CSV table of C-alpha atoms in Angstrom, one decimal:
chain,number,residue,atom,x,y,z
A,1,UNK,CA,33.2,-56.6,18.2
A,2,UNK,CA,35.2,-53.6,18.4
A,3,UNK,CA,37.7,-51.6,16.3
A,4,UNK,CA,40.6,-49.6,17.7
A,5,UNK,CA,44.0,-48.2,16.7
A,6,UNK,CA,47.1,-46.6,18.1
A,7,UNK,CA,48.1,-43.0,17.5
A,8,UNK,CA,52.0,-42.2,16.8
A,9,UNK,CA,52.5,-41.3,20.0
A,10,UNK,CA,51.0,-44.5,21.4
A,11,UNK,CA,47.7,-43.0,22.6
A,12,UNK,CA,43.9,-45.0,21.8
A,13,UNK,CA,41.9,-43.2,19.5
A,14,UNK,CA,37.7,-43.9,19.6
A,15,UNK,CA,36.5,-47.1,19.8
A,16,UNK,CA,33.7,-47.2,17.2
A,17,UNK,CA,31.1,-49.6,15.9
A,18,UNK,CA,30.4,-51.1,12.8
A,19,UNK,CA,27.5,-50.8,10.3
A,20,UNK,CA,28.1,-52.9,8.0
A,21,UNK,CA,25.7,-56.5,7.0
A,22,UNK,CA,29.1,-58.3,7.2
A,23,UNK,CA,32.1,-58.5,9.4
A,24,UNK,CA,35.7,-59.4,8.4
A,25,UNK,CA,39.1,-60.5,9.6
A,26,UNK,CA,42.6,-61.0,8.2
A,27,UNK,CA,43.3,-64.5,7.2
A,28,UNK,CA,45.9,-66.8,8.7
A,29,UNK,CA,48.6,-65.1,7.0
A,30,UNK,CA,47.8,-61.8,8.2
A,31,UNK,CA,47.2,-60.7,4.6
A,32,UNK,CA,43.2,-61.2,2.6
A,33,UNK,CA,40.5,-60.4,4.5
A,34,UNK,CA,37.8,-63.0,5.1
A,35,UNK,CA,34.1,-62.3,6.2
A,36,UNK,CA,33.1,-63.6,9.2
A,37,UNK,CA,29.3,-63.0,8.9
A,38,UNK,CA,28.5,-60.4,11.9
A,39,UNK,CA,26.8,-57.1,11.6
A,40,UNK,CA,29.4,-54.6,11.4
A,41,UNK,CA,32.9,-54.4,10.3
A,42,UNK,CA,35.5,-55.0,11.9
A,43,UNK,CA,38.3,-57.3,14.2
A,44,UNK,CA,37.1,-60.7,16.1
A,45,UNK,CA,37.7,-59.4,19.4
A,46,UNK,CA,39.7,-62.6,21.0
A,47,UNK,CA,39.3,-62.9,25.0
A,48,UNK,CA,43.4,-62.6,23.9
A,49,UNK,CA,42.4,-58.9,22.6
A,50,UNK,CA,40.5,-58.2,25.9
A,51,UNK,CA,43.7,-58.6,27.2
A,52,UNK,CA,45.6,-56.2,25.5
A,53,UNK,CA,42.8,-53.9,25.4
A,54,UNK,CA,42.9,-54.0,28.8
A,55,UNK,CA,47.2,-53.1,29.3
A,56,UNK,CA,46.7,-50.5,26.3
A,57,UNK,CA,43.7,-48.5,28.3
A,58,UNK,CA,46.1,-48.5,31.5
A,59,UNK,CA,49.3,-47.3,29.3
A,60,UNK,CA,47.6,-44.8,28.2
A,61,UNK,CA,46.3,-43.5,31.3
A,62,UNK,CA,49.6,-43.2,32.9
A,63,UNK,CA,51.0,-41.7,29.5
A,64,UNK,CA,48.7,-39.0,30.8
A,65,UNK,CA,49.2,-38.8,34.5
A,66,UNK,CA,52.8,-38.5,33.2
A,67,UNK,CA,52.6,-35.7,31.0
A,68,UNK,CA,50.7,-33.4,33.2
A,69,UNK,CA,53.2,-33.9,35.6
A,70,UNK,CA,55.9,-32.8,33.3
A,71,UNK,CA,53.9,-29.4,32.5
A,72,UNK,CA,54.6,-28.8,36.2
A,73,UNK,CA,58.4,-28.9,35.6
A,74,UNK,CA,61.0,-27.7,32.6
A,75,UNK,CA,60.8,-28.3,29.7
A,76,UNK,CA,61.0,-31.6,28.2
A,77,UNK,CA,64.5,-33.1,27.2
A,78,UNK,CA,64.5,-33.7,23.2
A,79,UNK,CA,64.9,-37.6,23.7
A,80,UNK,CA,62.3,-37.6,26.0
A,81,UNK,CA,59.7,-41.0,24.9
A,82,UNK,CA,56.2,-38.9,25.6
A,83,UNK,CA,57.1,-37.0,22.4
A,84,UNK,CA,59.9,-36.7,20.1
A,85,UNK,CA,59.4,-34.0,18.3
A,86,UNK,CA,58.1,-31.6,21.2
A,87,UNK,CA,60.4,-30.4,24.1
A,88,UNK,CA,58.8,-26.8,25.0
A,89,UNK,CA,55.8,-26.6,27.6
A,90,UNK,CA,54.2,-24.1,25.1
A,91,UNK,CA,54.7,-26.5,22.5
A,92,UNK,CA,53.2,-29.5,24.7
A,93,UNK,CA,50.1,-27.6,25.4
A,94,UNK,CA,49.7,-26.9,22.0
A,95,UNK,CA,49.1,-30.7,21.8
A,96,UNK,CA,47.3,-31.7,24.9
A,97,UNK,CA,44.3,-29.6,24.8
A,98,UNK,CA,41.3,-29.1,27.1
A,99,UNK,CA,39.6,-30.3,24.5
A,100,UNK,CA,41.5,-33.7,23.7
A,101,UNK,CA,41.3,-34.3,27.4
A,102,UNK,CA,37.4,-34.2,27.7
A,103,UNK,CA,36.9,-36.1,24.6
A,104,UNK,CA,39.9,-38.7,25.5
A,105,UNK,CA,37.4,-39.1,28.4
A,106,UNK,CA,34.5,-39.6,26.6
A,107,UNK,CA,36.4,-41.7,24.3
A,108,UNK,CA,37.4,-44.0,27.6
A,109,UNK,CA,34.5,-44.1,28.4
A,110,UNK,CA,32.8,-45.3,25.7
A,111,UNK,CA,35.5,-48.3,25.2
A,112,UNK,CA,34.8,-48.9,29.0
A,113,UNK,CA,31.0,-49.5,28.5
A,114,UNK,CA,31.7,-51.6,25.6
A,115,UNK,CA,34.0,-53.5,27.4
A,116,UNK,CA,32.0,-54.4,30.1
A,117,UNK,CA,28.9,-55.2,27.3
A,118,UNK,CA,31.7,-57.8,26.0
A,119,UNK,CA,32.5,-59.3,29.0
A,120,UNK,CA,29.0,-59.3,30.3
A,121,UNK,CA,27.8,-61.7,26.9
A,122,UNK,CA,30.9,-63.5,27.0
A,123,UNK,CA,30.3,-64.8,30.8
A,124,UNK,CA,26.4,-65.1,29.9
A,125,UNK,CA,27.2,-67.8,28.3
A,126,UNK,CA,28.8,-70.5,30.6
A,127,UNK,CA,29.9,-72.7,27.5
A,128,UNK,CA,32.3,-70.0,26.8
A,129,UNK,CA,34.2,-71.3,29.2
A,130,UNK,CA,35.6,-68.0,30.4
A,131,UNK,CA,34.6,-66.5,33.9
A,132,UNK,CA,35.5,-62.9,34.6
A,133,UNK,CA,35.6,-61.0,38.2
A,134,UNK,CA,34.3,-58.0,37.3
A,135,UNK,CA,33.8,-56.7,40.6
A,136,UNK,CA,35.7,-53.5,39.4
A,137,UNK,CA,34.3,-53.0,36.1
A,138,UNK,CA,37.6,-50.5,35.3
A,139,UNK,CA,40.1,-53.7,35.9
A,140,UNK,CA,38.0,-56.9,35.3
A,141,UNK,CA,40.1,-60.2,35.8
A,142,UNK,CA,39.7,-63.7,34.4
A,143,UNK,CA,39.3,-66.1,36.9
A,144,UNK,CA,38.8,-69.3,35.1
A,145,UNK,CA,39.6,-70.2,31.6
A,146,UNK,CA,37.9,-73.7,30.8
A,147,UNK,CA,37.0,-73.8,27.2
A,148,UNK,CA,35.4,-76.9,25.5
A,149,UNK,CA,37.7,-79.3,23.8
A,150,UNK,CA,36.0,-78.3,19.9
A,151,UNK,CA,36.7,-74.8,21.3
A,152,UNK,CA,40.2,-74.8,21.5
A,153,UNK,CA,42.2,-73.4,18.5
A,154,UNK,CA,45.1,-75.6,16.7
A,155,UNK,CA,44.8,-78.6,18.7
A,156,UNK,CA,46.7,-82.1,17.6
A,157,UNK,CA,44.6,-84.3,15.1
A,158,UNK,CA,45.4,-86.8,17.7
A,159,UNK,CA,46.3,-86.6,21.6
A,160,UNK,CA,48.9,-89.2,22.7
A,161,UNK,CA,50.6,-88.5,26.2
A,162,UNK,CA,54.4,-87.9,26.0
A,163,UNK,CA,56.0,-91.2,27.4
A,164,UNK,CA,57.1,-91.1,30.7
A,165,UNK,CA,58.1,-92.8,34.2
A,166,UNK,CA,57.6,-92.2,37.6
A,167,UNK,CA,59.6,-93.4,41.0
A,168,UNK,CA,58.1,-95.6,43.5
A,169,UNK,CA,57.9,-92.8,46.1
A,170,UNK,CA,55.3,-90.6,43.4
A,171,UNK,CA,52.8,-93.7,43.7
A,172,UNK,CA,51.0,-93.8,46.7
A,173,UNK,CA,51.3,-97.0,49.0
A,174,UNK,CA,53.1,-99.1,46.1
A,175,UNK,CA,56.1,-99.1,48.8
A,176,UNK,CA,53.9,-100.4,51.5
A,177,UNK,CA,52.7,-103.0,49.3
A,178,UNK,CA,56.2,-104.1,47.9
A,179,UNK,CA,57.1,-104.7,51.6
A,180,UNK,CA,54.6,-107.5,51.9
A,181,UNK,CA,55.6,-109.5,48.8
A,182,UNK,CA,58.6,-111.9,48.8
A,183,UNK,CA,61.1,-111.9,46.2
A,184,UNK,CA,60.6,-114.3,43.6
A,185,UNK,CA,63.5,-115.4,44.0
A,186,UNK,CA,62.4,-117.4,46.8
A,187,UNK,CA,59.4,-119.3,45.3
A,188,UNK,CA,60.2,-122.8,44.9
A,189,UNK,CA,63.5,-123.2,46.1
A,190,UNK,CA,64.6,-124.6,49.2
A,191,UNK,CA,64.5,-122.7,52.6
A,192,UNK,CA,62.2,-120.4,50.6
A,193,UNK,CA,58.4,-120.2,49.7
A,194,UNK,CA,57.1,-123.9,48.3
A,195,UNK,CA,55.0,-124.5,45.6
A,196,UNK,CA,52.5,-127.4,45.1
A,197,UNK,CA,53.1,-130.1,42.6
A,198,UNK,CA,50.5,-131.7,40.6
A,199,UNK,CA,48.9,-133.8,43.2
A,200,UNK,CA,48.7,-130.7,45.6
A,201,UNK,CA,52.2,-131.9,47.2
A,202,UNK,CA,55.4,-130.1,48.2
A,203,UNK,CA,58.0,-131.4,45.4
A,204,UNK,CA,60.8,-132.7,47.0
A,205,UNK,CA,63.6,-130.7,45.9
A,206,UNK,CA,62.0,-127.8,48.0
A,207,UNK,CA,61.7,-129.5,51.4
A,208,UNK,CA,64.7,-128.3,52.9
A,209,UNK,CA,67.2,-131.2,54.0
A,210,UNK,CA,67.1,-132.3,57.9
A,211,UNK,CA,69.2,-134.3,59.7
A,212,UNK,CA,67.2,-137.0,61.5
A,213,UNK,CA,70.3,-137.3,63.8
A,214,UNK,CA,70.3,-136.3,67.2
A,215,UNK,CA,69.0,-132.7,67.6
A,216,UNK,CA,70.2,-130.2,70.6
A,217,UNK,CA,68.4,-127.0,71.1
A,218,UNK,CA,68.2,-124.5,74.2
A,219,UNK,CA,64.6,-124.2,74.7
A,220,UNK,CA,61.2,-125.2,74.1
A,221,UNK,CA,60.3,-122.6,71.1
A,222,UNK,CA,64.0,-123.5,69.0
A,223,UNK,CA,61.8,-127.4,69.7
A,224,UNK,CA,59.0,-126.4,68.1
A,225,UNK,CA,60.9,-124.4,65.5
A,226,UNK,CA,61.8,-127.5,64.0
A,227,UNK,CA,60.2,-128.7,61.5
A,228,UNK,CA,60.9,-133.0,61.4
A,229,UNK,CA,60.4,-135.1,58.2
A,230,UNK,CA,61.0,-138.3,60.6
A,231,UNK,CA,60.9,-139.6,63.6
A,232,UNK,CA,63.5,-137.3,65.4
A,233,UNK,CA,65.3,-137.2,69.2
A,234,UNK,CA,65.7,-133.9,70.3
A,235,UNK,CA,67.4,-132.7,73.7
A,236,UNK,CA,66.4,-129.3,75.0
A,237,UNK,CA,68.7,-128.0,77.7
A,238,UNK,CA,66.1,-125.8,79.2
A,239,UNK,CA,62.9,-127.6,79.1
A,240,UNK,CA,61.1,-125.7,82.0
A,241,UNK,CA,58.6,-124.5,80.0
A,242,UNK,CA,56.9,-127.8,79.5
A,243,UNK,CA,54.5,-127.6,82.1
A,244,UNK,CA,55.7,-131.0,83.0
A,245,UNK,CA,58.9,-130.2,83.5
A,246,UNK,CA,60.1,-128.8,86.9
A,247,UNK,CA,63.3,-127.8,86.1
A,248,UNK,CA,66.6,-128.5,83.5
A,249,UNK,CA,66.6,-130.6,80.6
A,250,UNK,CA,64.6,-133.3,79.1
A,251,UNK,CA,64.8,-135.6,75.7
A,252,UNK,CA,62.0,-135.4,73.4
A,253,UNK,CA,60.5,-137.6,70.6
A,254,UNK,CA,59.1,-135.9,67.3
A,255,UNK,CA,56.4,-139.0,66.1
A,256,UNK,CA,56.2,-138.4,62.4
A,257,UNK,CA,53.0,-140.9,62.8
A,258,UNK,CA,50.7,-138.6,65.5
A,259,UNK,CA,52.5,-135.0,64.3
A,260,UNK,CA,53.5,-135.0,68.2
A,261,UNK,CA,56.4,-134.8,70.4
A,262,UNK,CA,56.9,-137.4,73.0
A,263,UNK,CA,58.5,-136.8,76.3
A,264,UNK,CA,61.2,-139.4,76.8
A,265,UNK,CA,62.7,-138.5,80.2
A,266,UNK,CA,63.8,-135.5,81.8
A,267,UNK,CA,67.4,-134.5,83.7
A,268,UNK,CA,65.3,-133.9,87.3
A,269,UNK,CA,64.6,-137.7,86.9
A,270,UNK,CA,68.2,-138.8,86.2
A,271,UNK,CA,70.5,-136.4,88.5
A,272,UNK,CA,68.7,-136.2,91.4
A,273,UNK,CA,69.8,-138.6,94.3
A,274,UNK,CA,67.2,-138.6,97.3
A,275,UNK,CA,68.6,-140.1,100.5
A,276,UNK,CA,66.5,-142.3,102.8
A,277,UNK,CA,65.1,-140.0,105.2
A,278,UNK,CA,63.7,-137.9,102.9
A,279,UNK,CA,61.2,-140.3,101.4
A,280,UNK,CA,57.1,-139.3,102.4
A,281,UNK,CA,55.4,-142.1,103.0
A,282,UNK,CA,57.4,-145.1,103.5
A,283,UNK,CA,57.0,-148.3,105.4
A,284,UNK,CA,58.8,-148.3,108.5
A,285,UNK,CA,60.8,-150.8,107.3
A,286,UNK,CA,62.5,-152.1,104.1
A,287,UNK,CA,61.2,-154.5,103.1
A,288,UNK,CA,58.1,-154.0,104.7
A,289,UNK,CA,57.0,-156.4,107.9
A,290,UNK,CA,53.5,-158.2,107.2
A,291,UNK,CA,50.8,-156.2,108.5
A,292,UNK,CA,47.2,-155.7,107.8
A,293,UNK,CA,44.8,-153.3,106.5
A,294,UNK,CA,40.7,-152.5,107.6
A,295,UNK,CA,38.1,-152.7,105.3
A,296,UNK,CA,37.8,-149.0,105.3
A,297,UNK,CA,41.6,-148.5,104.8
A,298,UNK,CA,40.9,-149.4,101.1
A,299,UNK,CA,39.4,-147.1,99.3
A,300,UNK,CA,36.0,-148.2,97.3
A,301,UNK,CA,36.3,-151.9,98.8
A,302,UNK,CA,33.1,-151.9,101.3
A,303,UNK,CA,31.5,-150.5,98.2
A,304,UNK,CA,32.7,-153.7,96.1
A,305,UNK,CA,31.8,-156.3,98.5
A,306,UNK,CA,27.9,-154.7,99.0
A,307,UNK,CA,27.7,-155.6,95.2
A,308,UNK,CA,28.8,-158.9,95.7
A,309,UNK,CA,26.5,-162.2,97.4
A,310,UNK,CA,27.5,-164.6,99.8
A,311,UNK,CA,29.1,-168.3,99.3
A,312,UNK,CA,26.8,-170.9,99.8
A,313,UNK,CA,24.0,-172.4,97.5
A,314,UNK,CA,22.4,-169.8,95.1
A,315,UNK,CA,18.7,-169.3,95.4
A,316,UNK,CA,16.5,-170.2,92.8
A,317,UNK,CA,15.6,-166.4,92.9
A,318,UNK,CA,18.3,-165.0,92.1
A,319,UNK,CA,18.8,-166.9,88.7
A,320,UNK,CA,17.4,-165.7,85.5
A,321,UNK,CA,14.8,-168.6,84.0
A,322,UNK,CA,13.4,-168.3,80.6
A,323,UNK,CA,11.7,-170.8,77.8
A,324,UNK,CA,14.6,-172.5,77.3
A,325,UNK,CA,16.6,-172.5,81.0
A,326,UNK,CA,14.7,-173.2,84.0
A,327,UNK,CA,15.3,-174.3,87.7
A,328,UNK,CA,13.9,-178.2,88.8
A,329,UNK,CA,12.2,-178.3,92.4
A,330,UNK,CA,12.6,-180.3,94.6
A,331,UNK,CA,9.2,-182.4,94.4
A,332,UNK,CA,10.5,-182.2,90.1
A,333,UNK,CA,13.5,-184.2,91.3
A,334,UNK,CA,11.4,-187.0,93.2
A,335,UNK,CA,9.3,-187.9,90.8
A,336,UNK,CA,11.8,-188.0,87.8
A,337,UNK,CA,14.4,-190.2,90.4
A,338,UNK,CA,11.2,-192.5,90.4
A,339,UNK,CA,12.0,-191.6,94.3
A,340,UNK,CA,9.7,-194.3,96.4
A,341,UNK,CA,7.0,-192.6,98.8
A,342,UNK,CA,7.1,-195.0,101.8
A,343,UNK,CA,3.8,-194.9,103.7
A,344,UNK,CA,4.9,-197.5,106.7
A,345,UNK,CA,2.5,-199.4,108.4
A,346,UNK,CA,-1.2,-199.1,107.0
A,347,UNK,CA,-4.4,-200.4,108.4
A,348,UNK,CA,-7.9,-198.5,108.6
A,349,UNK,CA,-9.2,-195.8,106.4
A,350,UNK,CA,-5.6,-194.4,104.4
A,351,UNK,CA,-5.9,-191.3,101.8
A,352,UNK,CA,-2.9,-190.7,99.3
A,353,UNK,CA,-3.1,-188.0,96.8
A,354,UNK,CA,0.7,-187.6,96.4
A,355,UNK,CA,0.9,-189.1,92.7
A,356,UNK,CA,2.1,-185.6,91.3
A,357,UNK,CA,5.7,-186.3,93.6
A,358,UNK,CA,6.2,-189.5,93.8
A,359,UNK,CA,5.2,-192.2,90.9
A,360,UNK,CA,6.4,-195.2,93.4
A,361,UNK,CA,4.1,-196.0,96.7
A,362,UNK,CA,5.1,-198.9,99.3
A,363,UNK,CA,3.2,-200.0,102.8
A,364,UNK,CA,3.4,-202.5,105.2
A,365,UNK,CA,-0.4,-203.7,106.0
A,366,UNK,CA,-0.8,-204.7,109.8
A,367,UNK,CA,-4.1,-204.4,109.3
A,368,UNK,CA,-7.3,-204.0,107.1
A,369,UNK,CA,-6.8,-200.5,104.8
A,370,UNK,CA,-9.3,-198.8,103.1
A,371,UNK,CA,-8.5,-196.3,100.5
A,372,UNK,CA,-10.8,-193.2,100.4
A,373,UNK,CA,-8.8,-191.9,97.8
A,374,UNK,CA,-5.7,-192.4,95.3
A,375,UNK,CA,-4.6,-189.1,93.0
A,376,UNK,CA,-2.2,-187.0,91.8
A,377,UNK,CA,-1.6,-188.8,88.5
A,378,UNK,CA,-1.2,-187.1,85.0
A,379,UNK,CA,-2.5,-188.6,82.4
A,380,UNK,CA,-0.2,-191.3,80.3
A,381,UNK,CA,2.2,-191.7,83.5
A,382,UNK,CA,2.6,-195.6,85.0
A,383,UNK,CA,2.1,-195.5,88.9
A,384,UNK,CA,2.6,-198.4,91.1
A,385,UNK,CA,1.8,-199.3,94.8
A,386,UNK,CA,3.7,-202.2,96.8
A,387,UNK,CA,1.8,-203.7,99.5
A,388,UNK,CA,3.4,-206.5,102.0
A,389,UNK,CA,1.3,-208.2,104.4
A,390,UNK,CA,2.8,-208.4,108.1
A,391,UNK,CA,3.3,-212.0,109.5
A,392,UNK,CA,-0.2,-212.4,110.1
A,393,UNK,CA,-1.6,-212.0,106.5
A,394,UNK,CA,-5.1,-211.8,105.6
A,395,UNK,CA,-5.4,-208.5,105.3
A,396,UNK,CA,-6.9,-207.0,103.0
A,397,UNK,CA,-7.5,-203.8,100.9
A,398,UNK,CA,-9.8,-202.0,99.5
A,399,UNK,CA,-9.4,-199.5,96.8
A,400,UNK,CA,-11.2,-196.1,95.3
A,401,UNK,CA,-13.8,-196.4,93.2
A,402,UNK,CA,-11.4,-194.3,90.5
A,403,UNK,CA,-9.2,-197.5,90.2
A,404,UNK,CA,-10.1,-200.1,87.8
A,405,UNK,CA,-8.7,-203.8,88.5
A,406,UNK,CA,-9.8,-206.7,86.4
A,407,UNK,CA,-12.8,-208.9,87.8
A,408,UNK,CA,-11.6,-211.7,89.9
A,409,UNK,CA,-8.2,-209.8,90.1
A,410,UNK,CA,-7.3,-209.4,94.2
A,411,UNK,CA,-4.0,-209.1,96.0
A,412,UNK,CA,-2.3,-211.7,97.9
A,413,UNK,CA,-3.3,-212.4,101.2
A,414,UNK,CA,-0.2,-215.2,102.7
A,415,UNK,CA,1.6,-213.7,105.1
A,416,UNK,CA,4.5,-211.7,104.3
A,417,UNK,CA,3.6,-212.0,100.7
A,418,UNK,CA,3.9,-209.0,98.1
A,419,UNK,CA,1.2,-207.7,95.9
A,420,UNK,CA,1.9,-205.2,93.0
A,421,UNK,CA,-0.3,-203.1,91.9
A,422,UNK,CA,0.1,-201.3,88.5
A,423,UNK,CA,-2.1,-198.8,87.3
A,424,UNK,CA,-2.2,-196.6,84.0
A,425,UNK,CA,-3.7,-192.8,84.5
A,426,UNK,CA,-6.0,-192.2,81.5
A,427,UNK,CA,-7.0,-188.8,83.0
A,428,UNK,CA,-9.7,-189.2,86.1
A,429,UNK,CA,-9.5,-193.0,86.7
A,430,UNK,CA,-6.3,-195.6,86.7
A,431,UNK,CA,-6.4,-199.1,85.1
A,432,UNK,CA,-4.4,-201.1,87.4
A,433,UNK,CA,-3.6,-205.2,87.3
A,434,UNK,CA,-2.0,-206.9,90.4
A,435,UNK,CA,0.6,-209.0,89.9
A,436,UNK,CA,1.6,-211.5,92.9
A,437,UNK,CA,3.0,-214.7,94.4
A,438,UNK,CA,6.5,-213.2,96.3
């Protein structure tokens, strides 16, 4: 704390210290003063006060740079502001002694030391909130002023922020962003943005309305600008951009069904006349003559005909057989045709095993035949042999001992007579019974 005052003429007297147990100030109204609790009496020095300590210090320093400059000249014009009443040198001098000089410097100097012990506790102390250059301690300058909100004097009881607007430019990007949004306008209306109806649909009073006539566009692209609710014909005049399409026009199809267009024909196809000669590849005449072709003219053919057999009969072989589909051989066929197995003319020792082909056996005897043997059977299978005697007769036969006849049971003996012998396989032997008298 410090305590100054102002002479008449506007010059600081000492700045002196307090020493009493309590401090005061004036109160709000400039009037009582109120104790403030320090230890010495006095004014709250203010960072404000600094401030005009501060300009009062440098006034009256050039006060006195300007009155020694007037004792250099004449004397001092009545009105002049350094001193009303004082206009001769003598008179000035009179004032401005040695002696006030030296202890207006000692004076200043004491204020100057104090003031630096104020501002050195008041930027001690960073909650202050004040920060001071004092890099010259004769001019030190506040740099920063950043008190704490309880700090500050005669605040609002409330703070509301004073209601405002701003343009779209002071709001960085909202522009930029605006440009990408549509107008609402356009939502839900036709040839505009759709929206989706209950069951995820476009209503119908937003689909925009399309002819399903006949459409006529100049390229490709205008094409597939369209956008078809039916099956629609379309004609582009310059369809060369379809790949298939070597030059001019060509009619189109827009299938609702495969979300496809359909080429129906193109102009190249329609308007192009082609004369005769200019055909590749054409007979030499029209309509062609008869002529033939080599196997090898025809692509893939020799490869077709390797794959393929030859007519004729099919070899058993070659046919799939299983449990329920199987081939009959030959020697099969003769014995279930009962085919006959005709030995010829028999006389001497005869062998005939051949009852697993043929279940019939005939001879003519021109002489006397013995068996050595008689098989082939299976059992349960009827076998018989026919035996006719030449015109001689008498001869007879003798059989295996594997065929069982009936004592007193023989074969006819007249010539040119028939004998039948019948015979039942029961596995190994046969149980025959001739019958005779032809």
């Amino acid at each position: 704390m410090l305590y100054f005052n102002y002479e008449t003429i506007g010059f600081p007297l000492v700045f002196e210290w307090g020493d009493l147990v309590f401090s005061w100030k004036l109160d709000q109204n400039g009037e009582n003063p109120v104790e403030i609790g320090r230890d010495f009496q006095g004014v709250l020095l203010e960072p404000s006060d600094l401030v005009n300590v501060y300009n009062a210090i440098s006034d009256s320093i050039e006060l006195v740079d300007r009155r020694i400059r007037n004792l250099l000249e004449d004397p001092i014009p009545e009105t002049t502001i350094l001193d009303g009443s004082r206009f001769e040198l003598s008179q000035f001098f009179e004032v401005f002694t040695e002696d006030q000089i030296d202890g207006l410097t000692q004076r200043l100097s004491l204020f100057t030391n104090a003031l630096n012990e104020k501002i050195s506790d008041i930027t001690s102390n960073v909650d202050a909130g004040l920060f001071f250059d004092k890099s010259n301690p004769q001019h030190p300058v506040i740099i920063g002023n950043k008190p704490l909100w309880e700090e500050i004097r005669n605040k609002p009881s409330e703070y509301s922020p004073i209601s405002h607007n701003h343009s779209i430019t002071q709001v960085s990007g909202l522009q930029t962003a605006l440009d990408t949004k549509i107008n609402t306008s356009q939502k839900g209306v036709s040839l505009g943005v759709a929206s989706l109806d209950a069951s995820g649909k476009i209503p119908a009073s937003q689909i925009p309305v399309f002819d399903p006539a006949l459409q006529i566009v100049n390229t490709i692209s205008e094409r597939n600008a369209l956008n078809p609710t039916a099956n629609l014909p379309v004609y582009v005049k310059d369809a060369s951009s379809d790949p298939t399409v070597l030059t001019g026009g060509a009619f189109y199809l827009w299938e609702v069904a495969t979300s496809s267009w359909i080429k129906l024909s193109e102009m190249e196809s329609m308007d192009i006349i082609q004369s005769w000669e200019n055909i590749t590849e054409k007979p030499f005449t029209f309509a062609p003559s008869a002529h033939g072709h080599g196997i090898d003219e025809i692509s893939g053919l020799q490869t077709a005909l390797d794959s393929k057999r030859a007519l004729g009969n099919i070899p058993g072989n070659e046919i799939t057989q299983d449990a329920n589909h199987r081939l009959v051989t030959d020697s099969e066929k003769t014995l279930w045709n009962n085919t006959i197995h005709n030995a010829g003319d028999l006389n001497g020792s005869v062998s005939f095993a051949g009852f697993n082909a043929n279940r019939t056996y005939k001879a003519r005897l021109t002489g006397n035949t013995a068996f050595t043997e008689i098989s082939g059977g299976v059992e349960g299978n009827v076998y018989v042999m026919v035996f006719t005697q030449d015109a001689t007769g008498g001869r007879t036969i003798t059989l295996p001992s594997n065929i069982k006849i009936p004592t007193g049971e023989t074969s006819d003996l007249g010539a040119n007579k028939k004998s039948i012998l019948t015979m039942y396989c029961d596995g190994a032997e046969y149980l025959g019974s001739w019958k005779k008298g032809w």
